[in-house]
Every structure is written in C-alpha cells, then in structure tokens.
C-alpha cells in the first residue's frame, strides 16, 4: 500500500456522522481534442463527511466554514490532497473549449456525484503547516444542515479565480497594506484607521492602485472610488485604549501623541508632525493569506507609549469573497498602565454628512447622504461636482464583550464601543460598508438588513460536525 493511503487508514476519527448514503465523487481530465474521450483524473479512495448547519432563521448566500487542522481525521496534507464536494449540487459540466484554451488543462473537468467547492488551506502562523481549511457553502437555507464531503488524495486539477486580494504597496510615499473583496476594499492609510474603497462592478483594484500610485479619490473611476475621508477619525474601524474610563472623549490611539500635548495632531503619515520612527509608534505589515476566498493582512503595532501606559498589539485584517465586510482579530501583546484600570475600544467615524445612526446589539450603523468624496485637485468643469447619493458604514464587536456605546465628539466625531479587557487581551470586530453606486447592498434598507445578518453570523457562525474517515468500497 502507498504511504499516503497507509497514513489515511491509520488516522481515522470516530464520530457519529457518516456519508454512506452519498455516491463517491470523481472527475475527468479536460481535453482540447473534441474527439478524445476524457480519462478519469481523480477517483479518491478516502473521505470524511462534514455537516454544516445554519443556526439562523435566514438564508446564507455563502456560509463561511473554518476547519482547523487538528479537527480533521488526517492533517498531513498538501493543498492538492483535498477536495471539498457538495453532494447535493449538480456536478460541474465539461468546460467549453474556449475556457480550456484560455486557462489550460489543469482546470477541473467534468465531475460526477457532487460539485467540488473552491477552498483554501491557510498557514496563519507561518510555520510552513496549514492551520485552517476555509470554504463557503453556497445558499445554505435557514435552519438547514448540509452534507459536505471532504475527499483525500492528490489531485492537481482545479484552478480558482481569486475573489479576494491582499498586498503591501508603497502608496502616497509610505507603506500601505491593502485587503479587498470584489465589492469593498480596505487599506491602512494610517495604522489605526481603516480607509474604504467601494466598487461599482466586481473587481480587484489594489494592485492597480498601488502600481499606478494614483489617488483613489479621482472621480469617477470605472471600477469604484475611495469613499472615505479618514482625517483624525477612526475611519471605518480602529482600536483605542481608554486610560481613564470615565473620560471616553480622551482615548489613547497609536497615531496621536497623548504623551506630548504639543504634538496633538496626526503623528506621522500625511503630516510632518512627530518625533521620527525611532521614538513614535510604528508598525510592521505582513501579507498572511492571499487566496480565492479570503485574504489577510497582519499588522504588528509597536512602541506605542503614552504618559501613563505602554502598549503593543497584533491584528489580522481579513477580506472575504462576495462580502462587503472585513473581520479583525486583535491581540494585545503588551498592555501596561500605571494603575491597570483601563478599557479597550473600537471606534468608527460618524459618516460624513451623517443623516442617521443606529446603535444596538454591540453594533453601530452610520448613514450619510449627498457626499462629495472626490479629490479636491481633480480637474472638473467649472461648477460641476460628482456627488455620491448615499454611503453606509457599520462596526460591531462580539455580544459577549458587553460593550458600552459613546457618541464621541472629539477627533472629528466618532462612534465608540468600549469594553472591559477580555480574557487573553484579545477580541474580534467586524467592519461593513455599502454605497448607492455599488452592485450589492446599495440602499440604506438593504445595507441595514445585510449588517444585521452579517453581525448575527459573526456572533453565531455556522455549526460544523466532522464524521469518521471512510474508505471507498
């Protein structure tokens, strides 16, 4: 027996779920010769049933599923040793000849007994071993439990167009990390304030913006525009420390000189204020994941000192295929204050020309109407302006944090959620955006519904149950 098969047989995980009722998946190689009979290219011998359940009373167009390496019955796997298949969906048909010519013969050919799903296996800690398997289950109905069969065995066929992207660019004369889906993109113009780029049609634009190094506020671009002015605000999302919880108007932030009142403005990037990188807060950026379904940037914030405290943290910013949101994992690696009585916070700007805001359930939504977001130096005919009818942004933390809300007037106006330091000094938040020129979630009502459902899934993700290892009869 081959070593790979021996490994599979020796590492079965016992669980109640079984995929015995489902026929086994297989696929055929594509061929550029119409008369040729495609040959069987993938007929795996081992699989495991994964049951994915939607705990909500609404449908999930793409239900996110995360499986950690230790949760599978085998975990010594390369990326091409795994194929998730939805046995309830029709198998892929043979690709048309023009697609084969365009993409090559390593794409997936005709399949049988289920639809193979796009997936990725991500190494989050950069030790050379994948940590998480990620895929999305399409159209998971309210309350539905869907079987997904994960097949094991080498298969070199299957190339997936990227729906997300992440990169680091030299943009605006400083280093800027970007992460995006085809509907919304984000970047850190400042290290503690997320800027937002919205798309008119499905597109990835970060590489285009970086390589050309043009203003994202040039009006109007075919694919979309920067639609946020960050200034001194938190933008679409940023963290802070409340060193005096009784004064939420005065928060410590990485780019503001709270220990030097004479430097009370922006400390670096876009300004000449500051004491130089050896003394000011600084950050290092890393592309952790760049995949078809999710892309991720890690930011390490260091040397953040105030008159009363010293802080360092690590954050993971993630974009997801087909979604208008980004999640952020935040872990404080240093949280020292002279009396220890601090709270942590997540803030979001009050949308320019804010017309209404909603607060509740650990979330805040802000709407703005009739907005001029374009570059002031853009050459336009006299008297002409390009206006955006509506822009909406939202932010939320996990309900379990019991966050309190504060309407912050300082720093150009912000919505602030603050909470006690959680166990492990770590927490998650989610940022969401939409606009009237977008191709999805492009009205205030549609965006409000999208926010409510996305935050609900953020708090209660799909349930996953993993069965036992099966061998083809």
XYZ file of C-alpha atoms in Angstrom, residues 154-399:
246
model
C -3.590 14.027 -4.685
C -5.405 15.913 -7.454
C -3.563 18.565 -9.461
C -6.684 19.731 -11.311
C -8.600 22.766 -10.131
C -7.624 26.413 -10.546
C -9.786 29.094 -8.961
C -10.093 32.731 -9.910
C -9.278 34.934 -6.939
C -12.248 36.774 -5.470
C -10.074 38.491 -2.844
C -6.615 40.016 -2.726
C -4.108 41.394 -0.225
C -0.831 43.192 -0.789
C 1.509 45.801 0.614
C 2.335 48.786 -1.548
C 4.385 51.933 -1.492
C 1.452 54.294 -1.822
C 1.429 58.009 -1.158
C 5.119 57.921 -0.142
C 4.656 55.405 2.655
C 3.995 51.684 3.128
C 0.298 50.809 2.994
C -1.352 47.378 3.427
C -4.480 46.596 1.361
C -7.044 43.787 1.547
C -10.162 43.524 -0.577
C -13.074 41.564 -1.977
C -14.556 42.392 -5.368
C -17.157 44.652 -3.732
C -15.282 46.502 -0.968
C -11.589 47.157 -0.356
C -9.795 48.426 2.725
C -6.389 49.903 3.418
C -4.474 51.405 6.326
C -3.501 54.903 5.283
C -2.959 55.460 8.997
C -2.024 52.493 11.168
C -5.068 52.853 13.434
C -7.746 53.984 10.956
C -9.109 51.836 8.142
C -9.869 53.566 4.844
C -12.517 52.146 2.478
C -12.660 51.721 -1.308
C -16.011 50.716 -2.843
C -16.597 49.046 -6.217
C -19.148 49.862 -8.923
C -18.705 46.440 -10.502
C -16.938 43.264 -9.316
C -13.217 43.989 -9.465
C -9.929 43.759 -7.589
C -8.154 47.112 -7.671
C -5.402 47.168 -5.031
C -2.614 46.178 -7.409
C -3.847 48.690 -9.993
C -3.924 51.476 -7.386
C -0.525 50.579 -5.994
C 1.357 50.226 -9.259
C -0.064 53.399 -10.792
C 0.038 55.251 -7.439
C -2.880 57.490 -8.276
C -5.397 58.992 -5.886
C -8.272 56.672 -5.119
C -10.448 59.791 -4.903
C -10.135 60.603 -8.603
C -13.691 60.936 -9.886
C -15.297 58.860 -11.115
C -13.279 55.699 -11.724
C -14.819 52.893 -13.748
C -14.352 50.290 -11.028
C -15.078 52.455 -7.983
C -13.599 55.042 -5.655
C -12.181 55.777 -2.267
C -15.345 56.883 -0.472
C -13.962 57.715 2.961
C -12.186 60.747 4.372
C -10.371 59.469 7.461
C -8.686 62.654 8.765
C -8.437 62.345 12.581
C -11.244 59.779 12.883
C -11.205 56.003 13.285
C -12.318 55.703 9.634
C -14.307 52.510 9.101
C -12.647 50.975 12.145
C -9.813 51.353 14.626
C -8.808 50.440 18.162
C -8.043 52.537 21.238
C -7.373 52.312 24.966
C -9.474 54.211 27.494
C -6.807 55.021 30.068
C -9.414 56.917 32.105
C -12.696 55.043 31.538
C -14.620 57.969 32.989
C -13.468 60.157 30.078
C -14.290 58.358 26.800
C -13.686 61.588 24.872
C -9.987 61.238 25.654
C -8.756 57.928 24.322
C -5.225 56.728 23.609
C -4.622 55.866 19.952
C -1.405 54.713 18.254
C -1.004 57.747 15.974
C -1.769 60.523 18.450
C 0.785 61.962 20.838
C -1.047 61.781 24.139
C 2.304 61.889 25.968
C 3.297 65.111 24.149
C 0.449 67.667 24.030
C 2.388 69.855 21.633
C 2.054 67.053 19.052
C -1.693 66.715 19.435
C -2.342 66.110 15.740
C -1.530 63.215 13.454
C 1.852 61.863 14.409
C 3.094 60.563 11.112
C 1.993 59.633 7.592
C 0.434 62.516 5.717
C 1.980 65.089 8.040
C 5.412 66.243 9.173
C 4.433 66.233 12.840
C 6.065 63.658 15.070
C 9.419 62.772 16.540
C 10.558 60.247 13.967
C 10.055 56.474 13.754
C 12.640 55.644 16.426
C 10.513 57.382 19.055
C 6.951 57.329 17.733
C 4.573 54.407 17.447
C 5.472 52.255 14.456
C 4.024 49.262 12.663
C 5.148 46.327 10.517
C 2.898 44.821 7.835
C 2.702 41.251 6.537
C 0.625 39.517 3.869
C -0.514 36.345 5.628
C -3.055 34.979 3.136
C -3.784 35.824 -0.489
C -6.406 33.392 -1.707
C -9.501 32.900 -3.829
C -11.915 33.116 -0.890
C -10.204 35.188 1.770
C -7.115 37.365 2.020
C -5.462 38.585 5.179
C -3.017 41.239 6.373
C -1.251 41.117 9.741
C -0.230 44.367 11.420
C 2.176 44.477 14.353
C 1.904 47.788 16.253
C 4.917 48.561 18.448
C 6.442 51.254 20.637
C 3.078 52.832 21.460
C 3.699 54.799 24.637
C 1.619 57.373 26.462
C 2.198 59.389 29.604
C 0.551 56.608 31.630
C 0.942 53.399 29.650
C 2.782 51.254 27.137
C 1.067 49.063 24.531
C 1.791 46.671 21.685
C -0.644 44.599 19.649
C -1.072 42.306 16.674
C -4.058 42.417 14.297
C -5.305 40.237 11.445
C -7.484 42.048 8.869
C -9.419 39.674 6.570
C -11.500 40.190 3.415
C -13.948 37.523 2.206
C -15.211 36.572 -1.256
C -18.598 38.068 -2.204
C -18.828 40.010 1.061
C -18.961 43.706 1.995
C -17.300 43.123 5.345
C -13.890 42.600 6.874
C -13.192 40.919 10.215
C -10.377 41.960 12.520
C -8.717 39.788 15.153
C -6.875 41.909 17.749
C -4.452 40.612 20.386
C -2.657 42.942 22.782
C 0.806 41.548 23.446
C 1.659 44.400 25.804
C -0.951 46.195 27.908
C 0.733 48.076 30.705
C -0.821 51.016 32.533
C 0.280 52.712 35.721
C -2.860 51.725 37.641
C -4.212 48.939 35.423
C -7.703 50.453 35.261
C -8.230 50.611 31.509
C -10.893 49.634 28.979
C -10.425 48.758 25.325
C -12.355 50.308 22.484
C -13.264 50.006 18.817
C -14.283 53.159 17.012
C -15.785 54.193 13.668
C -16.163 57.676 12.275
C -19.556 59.360 12.136
C -20.134 59.172 8.416
C -19.516 62.428 6.592
C -22.835 64.293 6.360
C -24.274 61.731 8.757
C -28.069 61.737 8.487
C -28.863 58.899 10.854
C -27.202 56.312 13.091
C -28.394 53.152 14.789
C -26.891 51.558 17.900
C -27.720 48.156 19.378
C -26.579 44.585 19.941
C -22.911 45.520 20.012
C -23.199 47.204 16.586
C -23.329 50.737 15.192
C -24.563 51.760 11.720
C -23.970 55.218 10.251
C -25.580 56.646 7.098
C -24.511 59.715 5.113
C -26.240 61.344 2.139
C -25.125 63.709 -0.631
C -21.398 63.238 -0.194
C -18.508 64.754 -2.110
C -15.677 62.237 -1.667
C -13.500 63.131 -4.623
C -10.011 64.591 -4.840
C -10.071 68.352 -4.391
C -7.392 68.659 -7.073
C -9.347 66.687 -9.702
C -9.887 68.825 -12.805
C -13.642 69.263 -13.319
C -15.653 71.681 -15.461
C -16.458 74.864 -13.572
C -19.407 74.420 -11.262
C -19.583 70.611 -11.724
C -19.349 68.184 -8.812
C -19.609 64.405 -8.574
C -21.798 63.557 -5.607
C -22.493 60.179 -4.011
C -26.141 59.844 -3.011
C -25.586 57.537 -0.016
C -22.792 55.758 1.872
C -23.273 53.440 4.827
C -20.713 52.016 7.243
C -21.054 49.806 10.308
C -18.967 48.212 13.015
C -19.654 45.556 15.662
C -17.907 43.625 18.402
C -18.978 40.272 19.816
C -22.062 40.499 22.033
